[in-house]
Amino acid sequence: MMNLYYSKLLQWLDGHYNVSLKEISGYHFIYIRSNEPPTSIEKQIILAANQLIKKNTLSYECVFVRQKNGQSVFRFRFLVPSEKMFCCGNGCINCTRQ
């Protein structure tokens, strides 16, 4: 399910930049080739992510890693809330119905 969000994020960014996504050890890294400063690129990533999670309980984390030869690298991940969002019917002690 999360892959859908990553692919939508890449589609949005691909309209603005030459972009690719790599997953390394469970972390997603966004590689963007652009002459813009990393802060400007990060603003565009945040704008795209905000549009994607607008009606969800998801959040995200975007961290600039490095820039070399016109290529910026960002570590990006969508975060799922840690609290229960619904009743599973098993009578859990942290049930949302209580």
Short mmCIF file of C-alpha atoms in Angstrom, two decimals:
data_model
loop_
_atom_site.label_atom_id
_atom_site.label_comp_id
_atom_site.label_asym_id
_atom_site.label_seq_id
_atom_site.Cartn_x
_atom_site.Cartn_y
_atom_site.Cartn_z
CA MET A 1 0.00 0.00 0.00
CA MET A 2 2.80 2.43 0.84
CA ASN A 3 4.33 1.81 -2.60
CA LEU A 4 1.29 3.53 -4.06
CA TYR A 5 2.12 6.70 -2.12
CA TYR A 6 5.77 6.57 -3.19
CA SER A 7 4.82 6.11 -6.85
CA LYS A 8 2.37 9.04 -6.68
CA LEU A 9 5.05 11.19 -5.06
CA LEU A 10 7.48 10.30 -7.84
CA GLN A 11 4.87 11.05 -10.51
CA TRP A 12 4.31 14.50 -9.06
CA LEU A 13 8.03 15.24 -8.77
CA ASP A 14 8.79 13.78 -12.20
CA GLY A 15 6.83 16.63 -13.75
CA HIS A 16 9.35 19.07 -12.26
CA TYR A 17 12.65 17.18 -12.01
CA ASN A 18 14.66 14.23 -13.26
CA VAL A 19 13.88 11.95 -10.31
CA SER A 20 14.45 8.35 -9.21
CA LEU A 21 13.73 6.34 -6.07
CA LYS A 22 16.00 3.73 -4.51
CA GLU A 23 15.23 1.54 -1.52
CA ILE A 24 18.33 0.69 0.51
CA SER A 25 18.04 -1.37 3.71
CA GLY A 26 14.36 -0.51 4.02
CA TYR A 27 14.90 3.24 3.60
CA HIS A 28 13.66 5.14 0.56
CA PHE A 29 16.02 7.64 -1.04
CA ILE A 30 14.88 10.17 -3.62
CA TYR A 31 17.56 11.16 -6.14
CA ILE A 32 16.87 14.42 -7.95
CA ARG A 33 19.04 15.91 -10.68
CA SER A 34 18.62 19.68 -10.68
CA ASN A 35 20.64 22.89 -10.46
CA GLU A 36 18.28 24.25 -7.80
CA PRO A 37 19.49 24.46 -4.19
CA PRO A 38 18.45 21.55 -1.93
CA THR A 39 16.19 23.80 0.16
CA SER A 40 14.14 24.66 -2.92
CA ILE A 41 13.87 21.01 -3.94
CA GLU A 42 12.90 20.02 -0.40
CA LYS A 43 10.07 22.57 -0.47
CA GLN A 44 8.72 20.91 -3.64
CA ILE A 45 8.95 17.45 -2.05
CA ILE A 46 7.08 18.72 1.01
CA LEU A 47 4.43 20.37 -1.17
CA ALA A 48 3.88 17.10 -3.06
CA ALA A 49 3.79 15.04 0.15
CA ASN A 50 1.27 17.40 1.74
CA GLN A 51 -1.02 16.99 -1.26
CA LEU A 52 -0.80 13.20 -1.01
CA ILE A 53 -1.57 12.92 2.71
CA LYS A 54 -4.19 15.67 2.83
CA LYS A 55 -7.12 13.36 3.69
CA ASN A 56 -5.15 10.66 5.55
CA THR A 57 -3.67 10.14 8.98
CA LEU A 58 -0.24 9.59 7.44
CA SER A 59 2.68 11.89 8.05
CA TYR A 60 6.14 11.94 6.50
CA GLU A 61 9.79 12.63 7.16
CA CYS A 62 12.07 14.24 4.59
CA VAL A 63 15.80 14.59 5.34
CA PHE A 64 18.40 16.09 3.00
CA VAL A 65 21.37 13.70 2.76
CA ARG A 66 23.84 15.16 0.25
CA GLN A 67 24.37 16.99 -3.02
CA LYS A 68 27.06 16.17 -5.55
CA ASN A 69 27.44 17.05 -9.24
CA GLY A 70 23.95 18.53 -9.48
CA GLN A 71 22.26 15.53 -7.88
CA SER A 72 20.51 15.93 -4.53
CA VAL A 73 19.64 12.96 -2.33
CA PHE A 74 16.83 12.98 0.22
CA ARG A 75 15.80 10.24 2.65
CA PHE A 76 12.02 10.16 2.60
CA ARG A 77 9.49 8.00 4.38
CA PHE A 78 5.80 8.01 5.02
CA LEU A 79 4.91 7.43 8.67
CA VAL A 80 1.87 5.48 9.84
CA PRO A 81 0.33 6.47 13.20
CA SER A 82 1.27 4.12 16.03
CA GLU A 83 -2.06 4.24 17.87
CA LYS A 84 -4.98 1.99 16.98
CA MET A 85 -7.36 3.54 14.50
CA PHE A 86 -10.23 1.01 14.65
CA CYS A 87 -11.71 -1.78 16.76
CA CYS A 88 -10.52 -5.23 15.67
CA GLY A 89 -13.11 -7.06 17.80
CA ASN A 90 -10.58 -8.95 19.94
CA GLY A 91 -11.33 -7.08 23.17
CA CYS A 92 -7.90 -5.41 23.37
CA ILE A 93 -7.05 -3.33 26.44
CA ASN A 94 -6.38 -0.32 24.20
CA CYS A 95 -9.64 -0.65 22.25
CA THR A 96 -10.83 2.47 20.46
CA ARG A 97 -14.41 1.86 21.64
CA GLN A 98 -13.57 2.59 25.29
#
